[in-house]
Structure formats: structure tokens, C-alpha cells
């Protein structure tokens, strides 16, 4: 296992996930597509970075995203002009991340707590017991009277939902967001 | 289209990779976790890039979730789990309670109390208490719940206790190398007899022979606290060791020597089952080999003890070393059972 690559990826690339997801959501309307696309972008980034680490990670990430989108758009043969034009706004989008990252630790914690509260009840219980209480899966299963496989599923759902909510700007919950492309405009103005 | 990404075994979907990633992350942290698990995990992770992406992403989220614990263990379980019971309980419907809500609330309250109480009880059970040891010639890696790793050398024994406030390793005998995951909130404390080595995120080795210890640092910094009685009445401040430092703490005091990282790494090749000697007195080389093998080597002739030897050897394979001595140094070697005796010709 490449610990250095792991650390690099987590520290240099993943903090831009919210911005990347928003960027992709403007190009693709289905959340599932966005997640697949993001996955492929990450894979490309990891592949390159395992050989040479890019000097400006976020620029590299968005360049990779843009290239992949162009590839896919060409492939789909439904080249809509606005799709390609839209790709040029990367820089603007990248810039508004810095403000996001400046949110204080306390605010982040509040947001996390808020999202945690909104998880389905079982997910919340399982995540709490596994992560905070540090209980093994079996113990959680016994405690909640559930099968281990069910505990495992709840945990996955909890982590997955939180991941998307924390970084993906809640693609799954607010579908409205990416229905109108003009969403980019206000961000320009900032 | 670039579909070279599907290196993944048996066309696993992204979601399957994600599900597995979460399970691995959680299990790795809360156990049970054996060496075989570690092997299986590494194999899984290297199986596809998609798995790595999923693993890294969720590991980050998992780490962030851990911060919820900072909101206070009192406030959270009750409060956040209290609305656990706000869903309509269908089993209640069949009971003839005539709409009286009191029994229902009582039930809810008692169940809630039980859950809270259970959580409270269980809190103590998470403080895992684990001992690991190796036999003569053994070598093993012990992954810790916090992401740190302990590599145990031959004939060694540690006890690992990790809780929310500290990571404590008691080196009961032998030698171990520590790769410490960064976690400022939980100091990483290695105890060897009366001595303590405190680290936050770093890599270092500790070797114990009775009450004498030797600490070598390859990364980060550690603080070596000698015996508390050494400084009468007050807490000994300890010695701060940075990379390249090799400290020997004995009854008489602590001696620190600066070495190059390369030199230290050379002394740490045991982590891969290898012993490296360079201009090493025969006596020392022999002593090293004797740590790893039941078959012991003896030097009969004090005159040959200082001869310098060099080379790279498997720590548990004596023959190449003995042959080198026999042929290269023209010494006399006599073997009988578990004893190999070296003397001048």
C-alpha cells in the first residue's frame, strides 16, 4: 500500500471534492453519472500521481476533469455547444473553494452534527456505535438485534450519505440544484 | 473512451467497491484484525483503482465523523439517539391500550434508558487490551486501530492499549519498530521498564535488554523519559530525540549519538528479516545472530572477537554467515548440535 500516495490524495485532492462535484453536476444531470464520472477522474489522477505528483494538485484535478468531460462528450456524439463552453469556467469554480475551506472548525463540526442528525435512525445508531464507541460489528449487531450484514449495510449507507452530503453538496437530497445551468452565474459574482 | 480503468476483478461495480471499502475501514479500526486480515485487505486494495478511490474517500469521511465524539460523550448518545424511537412502533397498535399514551411513553423511556445504559457500559469494553509476541527468529507486523503499525522483531513482546486519550505500548521484551500515525490528541507512549518514549507522529525503534534500552529515530521526534527516580523529587524532563538520534538509556544515564539516517536504516533491516553488517566487530555480529536463532554461535578465542565483518544476511539463516567466516576469515568452525564454536585456526 502506498501510504504517501494515500496521504497526498486525501490532503491535496479530496478537499476539492465539493467543488468538483458541483462542477460535474452542471454537466451531468443524474447523480449516479456524476459519481461515476468523479470516480473515473480520481482514478486518472491517482494513476498519474503514482508516477509523478503534479505541482498544483487542484489545477491538475480540474484539468483532468475537463479532459475527461471532453472525451466523454465527444464520445457521446451529442456535442452541445454550451456543454463545451461551460468547461472553460473551471478557474472560477476552483476559486470559490478556498472560502469553503475557511469555514471554521466549529462550523464544520456543527454542519457535520446537523447532517448526522438527518441520517436515518439505524444508520445513525450504527455509525455512532462503530465509529465513536468503537464497537466491533458483531457487538453492534447483538446490541441492535440485527444481522451483521444489516449492520454492515447501514454503516455503508451512513458513510456514503455523509460523504456525499459533506463533499458532494448533497446531490442526492437537493436534486433541484443542478437543474438550472445558470447556477454558475451567482458564483461568478462572488 | 478510456475504459482501461476496469482492472477490477470480475467487473466489480463502483458501488460494490464502495461497500467493501466502508467495511474494511470500520473493521480495521474496531477489529478483530489479524495479520491475515491485513494481507487480505492489502490484496483487496491493490485489486483496482476504483477500490483505492473508494477507500481514500471514505477514510476521509470516517475520520471526520470521528470529530462528532468531540461534541461530548454526554450530550451525544442520549440526545442523538433519543429520536431513535420517534418512528411509529407498529407492535404497539395491536395492544389494547385505548389511546392512553402514558404506557407508551413509559416504554419508550425505559427502552431509551436501557440503550443509554448499555452504551455507557459498553464504553469500557472498547478499550482493547492486546498482547503480541514473537518467538526466536520471528518477525511480525501488528496494525493498530489508529492506523499506526508496530513491527515486532525476534523474541519480543508488546502489549497495546488504545483508547480515546492515549495510545500505550508496553515493550515487555525485545525490539520493535513503530510507525506512528499522526494524532496530536492521543500521544503515543512506549514504555520499556521504567523508561518512556513519547511520540505524536513519527517512526522509531526501541530495543530492550533488561532495563537497558536503545531508541533510534528515523522520522519525526520522540521524547525519551528516563527512570522517574533518576531526578529525585521532580519529573525528569527527558531527552528530545530527532531523526538520526540513537539513544542508549542505561542505569547510569542516557547517551545520545548522532548517526546518519542511512546508518540507522541499516540497523533496521531486521524489519524485512535481514541483518546488515558493515565493519561490524565479529562479536557484535554473532550477538545479533544469536538473538534470531536457537542455534547459538560462540566465540572461543577473544583474539578474533574484534575482527570486522560485513555483509547482508537472512537473520534466521546461519549457514551463509558461518560459511563466510569459515572461508573468508579462515577461522575454525566446529559444530555440535545447537552450538557453533568459532576459534582461530
XYZ file of C-alpha atoms in Angstrom:
535
model
C 0.000 0.000 0.000
C 1.362 3.371 -0.967
C 0.971 5.418 2.208
C 2.484 8.526 0.665
C 0.077 8.430 -2.252
C -2.821 7.876 0.104
C -1.851 10.860 2.233
C -1.318 13.031 -0.810
C -4.665 12.096 -2.289
C -6.543 12.700 0.933
C -4.860 16.010 1.693
C -4.370 17.507 -1.756
C -7.207 16.181 -3.887
C -10.176 15.232 -1.732
C -10.641 18.699 -0.197
C -11.781 19.823 -3.653
C -14.443 17.197 -3.886
C -17.308 19.581 -3.198
C -16.196 21.921 -5.962
C -15.504 19.070 -8.350
C -18.902 17.535 -7.703
C -20.663 20.815 -8.266
C -18.736 21.318 -11.454
C -19.670 17.859 -12.717
C -23.278 18.239 -11.638
C -23.585 21.160 -14.013
C -22.558 18.881 -16.859
C -24.459 15.756 -15.953
C -27.923 15.692 -14.572
C -28.006 12.299 -12.917
C -26.312 11.948 -9.564
C -25.216 8.458 -10.426
C -23.443 9.694 -13.559
C -21.712 12.378 -11.559
C -20.426 9.847 -9.077
C -19.169 7.548 -11.818
C -17.524 10.399 -13.597
C -15.891 11.641 -10.429
C -14.663 8.144 -9.763
C -13.033 7.945 -13.187
C -11.433 11.343 -12.714
C -9.974 10.255 -9.389
C -8.653 7.101 -10.977
C -6.908 9.111 -13.665
C -5.456 11.450 -11.068
C -4.215 8.545 -8.976
C -2.702 6.863 -11.988
C -0.736 9.943 -12.933
C 0.189 10.839 -9.388
C 1.536 7.412 -8.603
C 4.235 8.167 -11.163
C 4.745 11.917 -10.653
C 2.915 14.192 -8.248
C 1.525 17.244 -10.016
C 2.833 20.533 -8.654
C -0.559 22.201 -8.374
C -2.927 19.426 -7.357
C -6.194 21.290 -7.731
C -5.318 22.616 -11.182
C -4.371 19.121 -12.173
C -7.599 17.717 -10.781
C -9.742 20.126 -12.750
C -7.695 19.770 -15.901
C -8.215 16.035 -15.628
C -11.943 16.563 -15.097
C -12.159 18.821 -18.087
C -10.272 16.425 -20.343
C -12.405 13.529 -19.302
C -15.571 15.500 -19.899
C -14.362 16.466 -23.362
C -13.534 12.841 -24.105
C -16.928 11.706 -22.963
C -18.792 14.452 -24.730
C -17.069 13.632 -28.000
C -17.793 10.010 -27.463
C -21.437 10.618 -26.785
C -21.619 12.486 -30.122
C -24.165 14.817 -28.676
C -21.902 17.764 -28.631
C -23.909 20.604 -27.305
C -22.131 23.849 -27.639
C -22.998 25.019 -24.155
C -21.536 21.878 -22.699
C -18.155 22.528 -24.203
C -18.229 26.208 -23.490
C -19.141 25.568 -19.937
C -15.954 23.655 -19.489
C -13.984 26.844 -19.643
C -15.242 28.119 -16.327
C -13.064 25.803 -14.296
C -10.932 28.533 -12.838
C -13.826 30.444 -11.421
C -15.260 27.364 -9.871
C -11.981 26.324 -8.401
C -11.514 29.647 -6.743
C -14.589 29.559 -4.616
C -13.345 26.522 -2.772
C -10.914 28.462 -0.724
C -13.773 30.209 1.021
C -15.354 26.868 1.763
C -12.219 25.622 3.357
C -12.039 28.660 5.541
C -15.163 27.668 7.387
C -14.065 27.343 10.963
C -13.581 24.008 12.582
C -16.532 24.724 14.799
C -18.829 25.473 11.885
C -17.711 22.324 10.154
C -18.440 20.356 13.254
C -21.901 21.880 13.507
C -22.576 21.036 9.900
C -21.398 17.505 10.482
C -23.618 17.168 13.534
C -26.556 18.533 11.577
C -26.019 16.051 8.741
C -25.570 13.256 11.222
C -28.913 14.089 12.799
C -30.600 13.810 9.447
C -29.374 10.300 8.777
C -31.940 7.523 9.003
C -32.171 6.259 12.547
C -30.480 2.893 12.063
C -27.659 4.426 10.073
C -27.094 6.930 12.829
C -27.045 4.326 15.561
C -24.727 2.014 13.687
C -22.321 4.759 12.710
C -22.241 6.121 16.224
C -21.539 2.765 17.799
C -18.963 1.739 15.227
C -17.048 4.979 14.951
C -17.479 6.859 18.192
C -17.968 3.998 20.586
C -15.568 1.849 18.603
C -17.659 -1.293 18.921
C -16.943 -4.244 16.642
C -19.624 -5.078 14.100
C -20.698 -8.152 15.989
C -21.272 -6.226 19.192
C -23.372 -3.666 17.339
C -25.395 -6.436 15.731
C -26.112 -8.012 19.119
C -26.929 -4.661 20.668
C -29.386 -3.653 17.990
C -30.703 -7.147 17.392
C -29.778 -7.015 13.720
C -27.893 -9.359 11.439
C -24.263 -8.415 10.926
C -24.875 -7.996 7.219
C -27.601 -5.492 8.012
C -25.314 -3.555 10.316
C -22.751 -3.508 7.527
C -25.321 -2.163 5.073
C -26.458 0.569 7.439
C -22.896 1.590 8.037
C -22.228 1.804 4.336
C -25.316 3.862 3.786
C -24.368 6.197 6.626
C -20.818 6.774 5.434
C -21.869 7.082 1.820
C -24.630 9.559 2.595
C -22.393 11.645 4.830
C -19.621 11.628 2.241
C -21.918 12.963 -0.406
C -23.556 15.430 1.926
C -20.269 16.752 3.250
C -18.443 16.965 -0.037
C -20.900 16.452 -2.813
C -23.163 19.315 -1.821
C -25.890 16.772 -1.264
C -26.502 15.667 -4.809
C -28.876 13.061 -3.597
C -31.018 15.305 -1.466
C -31.334 18.528 -3.380
C -31.899 17.499 -6.935
C -33.092 20.979 -7.794
C -29.623 22.324 -7.670
C -28.336 21.100 -10.967
C -31.466 21.529 -12.997
C -30.642 25.051 -13.978
C -27.290 25.713 -15.518
C -27.462 29.388 -14.655
C -26.390 28.395 -11.216
C -22.861 29.273 -12.220
C -23.615 32.943 -12.518
C -24.012 33.915 -8.888
C -20.766 32.188 -8.168
C -19.013 34.378 -10.701
C -20.231 37.395 -8.941
C -18.742 36.425 -5.607
C -13.498 6.181 -24.304
C -10.959 5.373 -21.642
C -12.005 2.091 -20.211
C -8.603 0.988 -19.072
C -9.919 1.727 -15.603
C -11.602 -1.633 -15.320
C -8.626 -3.522 -13.986
C -11.020 -4.502 -11.295
C -11.554 -8.197 -10.639
C -14.730 -9.656 -12.117
C -16.157 -6.333 -13.288
C -16.919 -5.093 -9.838
C -19.147 -2.036 -9.808
C -18.169 1.227 -8.185
C -20.801 0.685 -5.561
C -19.516 -2.754 -4.688
C -16.059 -1.303 -4.247
C -17.521 1.415 -2.045
C -19.417 -1.013 0.138
C -16.330 -3.111 0.653
C -14.256 -0.023 1.382
C -16.504 1.062 4.247
C -16.465 -2.418 5.749
C -12.684 -2.609 5.590
C -12.217 0.803 7.126
C -14.538 0.086 10.021
C -13.201 -3.370 10.679
C -9.627 -2.239 10.511
C -10.364 0.289 13.217
C -12.512 -1.709 15.572
C -11.238 -5.198 14.991
C -10.893 -8.042 15.317
C -7.963 -7.626 12.995
C -5.300 -10.236 12.393
C -2.252 -10.368 10.218
C -4.234 -12.397 7.700
C -6.807 -9.633 7.620
C -4.080 -7.152 6.848
C -2.856 -9.323 3.993
C -6.377 -9.785 2.647
C -7.007 -6.075 2.965
C -3.836 -5.118 1.096
C -4.726 -7.580 -1.629
C -8.218 -6.163 -1.865
C -6.969 -2.588 -2.003
C -4.406 -3.220 -4.700
C -7.042 -5.071 -6.724
C -8.331 -1.976 -8.512
C -8.004 1.772 -8.654
C -11.698 2.111 -8.002
C -11.201 0.430 -4.658
C -8.412 2.792 -3.789
C -10.546 5.803 -4.644
C -13.416 4.483 -2.532
C -11.101 3.618 0.329
C -9.410 7.026 0.394
C -12.665 8.936 0.123
C -14.443 7.080 2.875
C -11.403 7.007 5.059
C -11.514 10.790 4.993
C -15.214 10.864 5.824
C -14.690 8.258 8.516
C -12.033 10.446 10.073
C -14.329 13.462 10.004
C -17.150 11.550 11.629
C -14.765 10.879 14.487
C -14.962 14.552 15.336
C -18.556 14.084 16.431
C -17.087 12.497 19.508
C -15.660 15.913 20.347
C -19.151 17.260 20.895
C -19.052 15.487 24.179
C -19.850 11.942 25.021
C -22.577 13.028 27.417
C -24.533 15.186 25.042
C -24.495 12.946 22.067
C -25.622 9.410 22.661
C -28.739 10.325 24.573
C -29.691 13.322 22.570
C -28.898 11.971 19.154
C -30.191 8.532 19.784
C -33.266 9.757 21.588
C -35.204 10.320 18.403
C -34.342 6.773 17.639
C -37.769 5.940 18.861
C -39.731 8.577 17.102
C -40.831 6.200 14.382
C -44.294 4.732 14.860
C -43.979 1.483 16.686
C -46.391 -0.837 14.877
C -46.297 -3.506 17.549
C -47.995 -1.026 19.839
C -51.031 -0.846 17.616
C -52.185 -4.325 18.500
C -52.089 -3.689 22.211
C -55.388 -2.642 23.741
C -54.166 0.470 25.442
C -57.142 2.646 24.443
C -55.071 5.503 23.250
C -53.532 6.035 26.633
C -50.159 7.452 25.791
C -48.614 7.029 29.173
C -47.638 3.364 28.924
C -46.171 4.062 25.558
C -44.009 6.879 26.830
C -43.013 4.793 29.781
C -41.979 2.038 27.449
C -40.058 4.430 25.265
C -38.365 5.940 28.264
C -37.356 2.609 29.709
C -36.050 1.307 26.420
C -34.181 4.539 25.935
C -32.723 4.292 29.375
C -31.627 0.755 28.662
C -29.913 1.810 25.451
C -28.136 4.686 27.115
C -27.095 2.477 29.969
C -25.864 -0.192 27.581
C -23.861 2.353 25.648
C -22.358 3.564 28.858
C -21.441 0.054 29.948
C -20.007 -0.817 26.605
C -17.799 2.223 26.577
C -15.325 0.418 28.765
C -15.258 -2.593 26.551
C -13.836 -0.700 23.653
C -10.552 -0.209 25.408
C -8.995 -3.210 23.751
C -6.232 -4.892 25.651
C -3.921 -6.851 23.452
C -0.615 -8.619 23.734
C 1.511 -9.678 20.824
C 4.714 -11.657 20.880
C 7.207 -13.358 18.627
C 9.392 -16.391 19.137
C 13.114 -16.506 18.498
C 13.543 -15.803 14.786
C 10.027 -14.440 14.485
C 9.012 -11.212 12.791
C 5.527 -9.789 12.705
C 3.669 -6.591 11.923
C 0.835 -5.533 14.173
C -1.533 -2.926 12.734
C -3.098 -0.742 15.390
C -6.605 0.618 15.457
C -5.400 4.187 14.950
C -3.509 3.385 11.754
C -0.146 3.034 13.448
C 1.900 -0.066 12.967
C 4.225 -1.985 15.218
C 6.819 -4.293 13.734
C 7.972 -6.848 16.248
C 11.451 -8.276 15.976
C 12.631 -11.661 17.172
C 11.760 -12.852 20.671
C 9.767 -9.760 21.562
C 6.566 -8.956 23.315
C 4.349 -5.888 23.461
C 1.035 -5.035 24.973
C -1.040 -2.458 23.155
C -3.751 -0.388 24.733
C -5.522 2.220 22.644
C -8.289 4.379 23.955
C -9.624 7.817 23.233
C -6.950 9.607 25.211
C -3.732 7.738 24.552
C -2.006 5.000 22.695
C 0.102 2.965 25.072
C 2.535 0.271 24.130
C 4.361 -1.678 26.751
C 7.531 -3.216 25.327
C 7.956 -6.152 27.661
C 10.938 -7.620 25.915
C 12.888 -7.487 22.674
C 12.693 -4.900 19.942
C 10.021 -3.140 17.993
C 9.769 -0.536 15.302
C 6.910 1.934 15.475
C 5.246 3.743 12.614
C 3.077 6.209 14.409
C 0.010 7.687 12.757
C -0.327 11.400 13.474
C -2.850 12.088 16.177
C -1.974 15.001 18.445
C -4.936 14.310 20.682
C -3.669 10.872 21.598
C 0.020 10.704 22.499
C 1.803 7.534 21.537
C 3.650 6.276 24.581
C 6.054 3.365 24.567
C 7.020 2.064 27.967
C 10.055 -0.134 28.460
C 10.524 -0.905 32.112
C 10.741 2.447 33.844
C 11.519 4.346 30.692
C 9.020 6.028 28.489
C 9.215 7.179 24.920
C 6.552 9.629 23.853
C 5.722 10.396 20.230
C 2.980 12.006 18.218
C 3.602 11.091 14.585
C 6.920 9.547 13.816
C 8.950 6.427 13.160
C 11.354 4.937 15.620
C 12.602 1.704 17.081
C 13.022 0.630 20.665
C 15.137 -2.293 21.735
C 15.050 -3.535 25.251
C 17.584 -5.685 27.036
C 16.515 -5.959 30.613
C 16.401 -2.406 31.900
C 18.666 -1.060 29.188
C 17.045 0.357 26.112
C 18.162 1.679 22.790
C 15.997 4.102 20.825
C 16.664 5.025 17.192
C 14.609 7.667 15.422
C 14.218 7.769 11.657
C 11.421 10.311 11.325
C 9.736 12.986 13.409
C 10.751 13.384 17.022
C 10.283 11.499 20.257
C 10.900 12.279 23.880
C 12.744 9.765 25.986
C 11.926 9.870 29.671
C 14.440 8.017 31.764
C 13.528 6.475 35.076
C 11.375 8.728 37.246
C 13.692 8.150 40.175
C 16.651 9.475 38.241
C 15.828 13.009 39.181
C 14.828 12.994 42.783
C 11.502 14.580 43.564
C 10.803 16.180 40.242
C 9.663 14.938 36.891
C 12.590 14.213 34.617
C 12.262 16.403 31.554
C 13.520 13.717 29.253
C 15.652 13.948 26.165
C 14.238 15.081 22.864
C 15.427 12.870 20.026
C 15.240 13.900 16.402
C 15.870 11.833 13.265
C 19.312 10.318 13.253
C 19.482 10.144 17.027
C 20.336 6.867 18.682
C 19.914 6.947 22.431
C 21.041 4.341 24.878
C 19.431 4.545 28.263
C 21.059 2.518 30.976
C 21.047 2.693 34.715
C 23.872 5.204 34.636
C 22.118 7.631 32.342
C 21.251 8.395 28.761
C 23.791 8.633 25.998
C 22.763 10.100 22.669
C 24.673 9.547 19.489
C 24.052 11.116 16.102
C 24.031 8.813 13.127
C 23.002 9.220 9.531
C 19.529 8.022 8.644
C 21.176 5.575 6.232
C 23.143 4.055 9.081
C 20.064 3.716 11.216
C 18.067 2.239 8.384
C 20.825 -0.283 8.004
C 20.377 -1.310 11.597
C 16.678 -1.617 10.992
C 16.801 -4.016 8.066
C 15.605 -6.669 10.516
C 12.143 -5.427 9.660
C 12.448 -7.410 6.460
C 14.224 -10.326 8.071
C 17.659 -9.094 7.048
C 20.748 -8.287 9.093
C 23.184 -5.806 7.625
C 26.740 -5.530 8.889
C 29.350 -3.027 7.894
C 32.707 -3.030 9.652
C 30.926 -4.728 12.486
C 33.074 -6.490 15.096
C 32.565 -10.249 14.844
C 31.481 -10.316 18.452
C 28.599 -7.953 17.749
C 27.550 -9.726 14.582
C 27.485 -13.022 16.428
C 25.453 -11.498 19.235
C 22.939 -10.274 16.665
C 22.591 -13.685 15.047
C 22.152 -15.250 18.436
C 19.066 -13.129 19.013
C 17.371 -14.649 16.000
C 18.318 -18.316 16.267
C 18.017 -21.130 18.733
C 21.283 -22.349 17.275
C 23.862 -20.251 19.078
C 27.326 -19.184 17.980
C 30.146 -18.901 20.465
C 33.500 -17.215 20.062
C 36.089 -19.261 21.835
C 39.035 -17.098 21.066
C 38.976 -13.496 22.373
C 41.574 -12.668 19.740
C 39.067 -12.983 16.910
C 36.215 -11.087 18.551
C 37.252 -7.746 17.108
C 37.662 -8.872 13.500
C 35.381 -6.710 11.387
C 32.823 -8.331 9.163
C 30.374 -7.025 6.612
C 27.526 -8.303 4.513
C 23.808 -8.782 4.220
C 22.296 -11.914 5.695
C 18.949 -13.513 6.440
C 18.659 -13.259 10.180
C 17.360 -16.808 10.565
C 19.764 -18.448 8.155
C 23.073 -19.003 9.918
C 24.873 -21.080 7.341
C 25.863 -18.402 4.839
C 27.260 -16.316 7.664
C 29.189 -19.192 9.182
C 30.473 -20.261 5.783
C 31.695 -16.735 5.132
C 33.586 -16.785 8.398
C 34.976 -20.184 7.735
C 36.146 -19.447 4.205
C 36.614 -15.705 4.141
C 38.252 -15.233 7.508
C 39.883 -18.659 7.662
C 38.571 -19.305 11.121
C 37.922 -22.692 12.565
C 34.291 -23.658 12.941
C 33.150 -26.605 14.985
C 29.507 -27.547 15.140
C 27.800 -29.703 17.647
C 24.047 -29.730 17.920
C 22.794 -26.230 18.604
C 26.292 -24.921 19.271
C 28.610 -23.475 16.689
C 32.014 -22.539 18.055
C 34.408 -20.157 16.322
C 38.105 -20.115 17.035
C 41.379 -19.135 15.411
C 42.968 -21.736 13.193
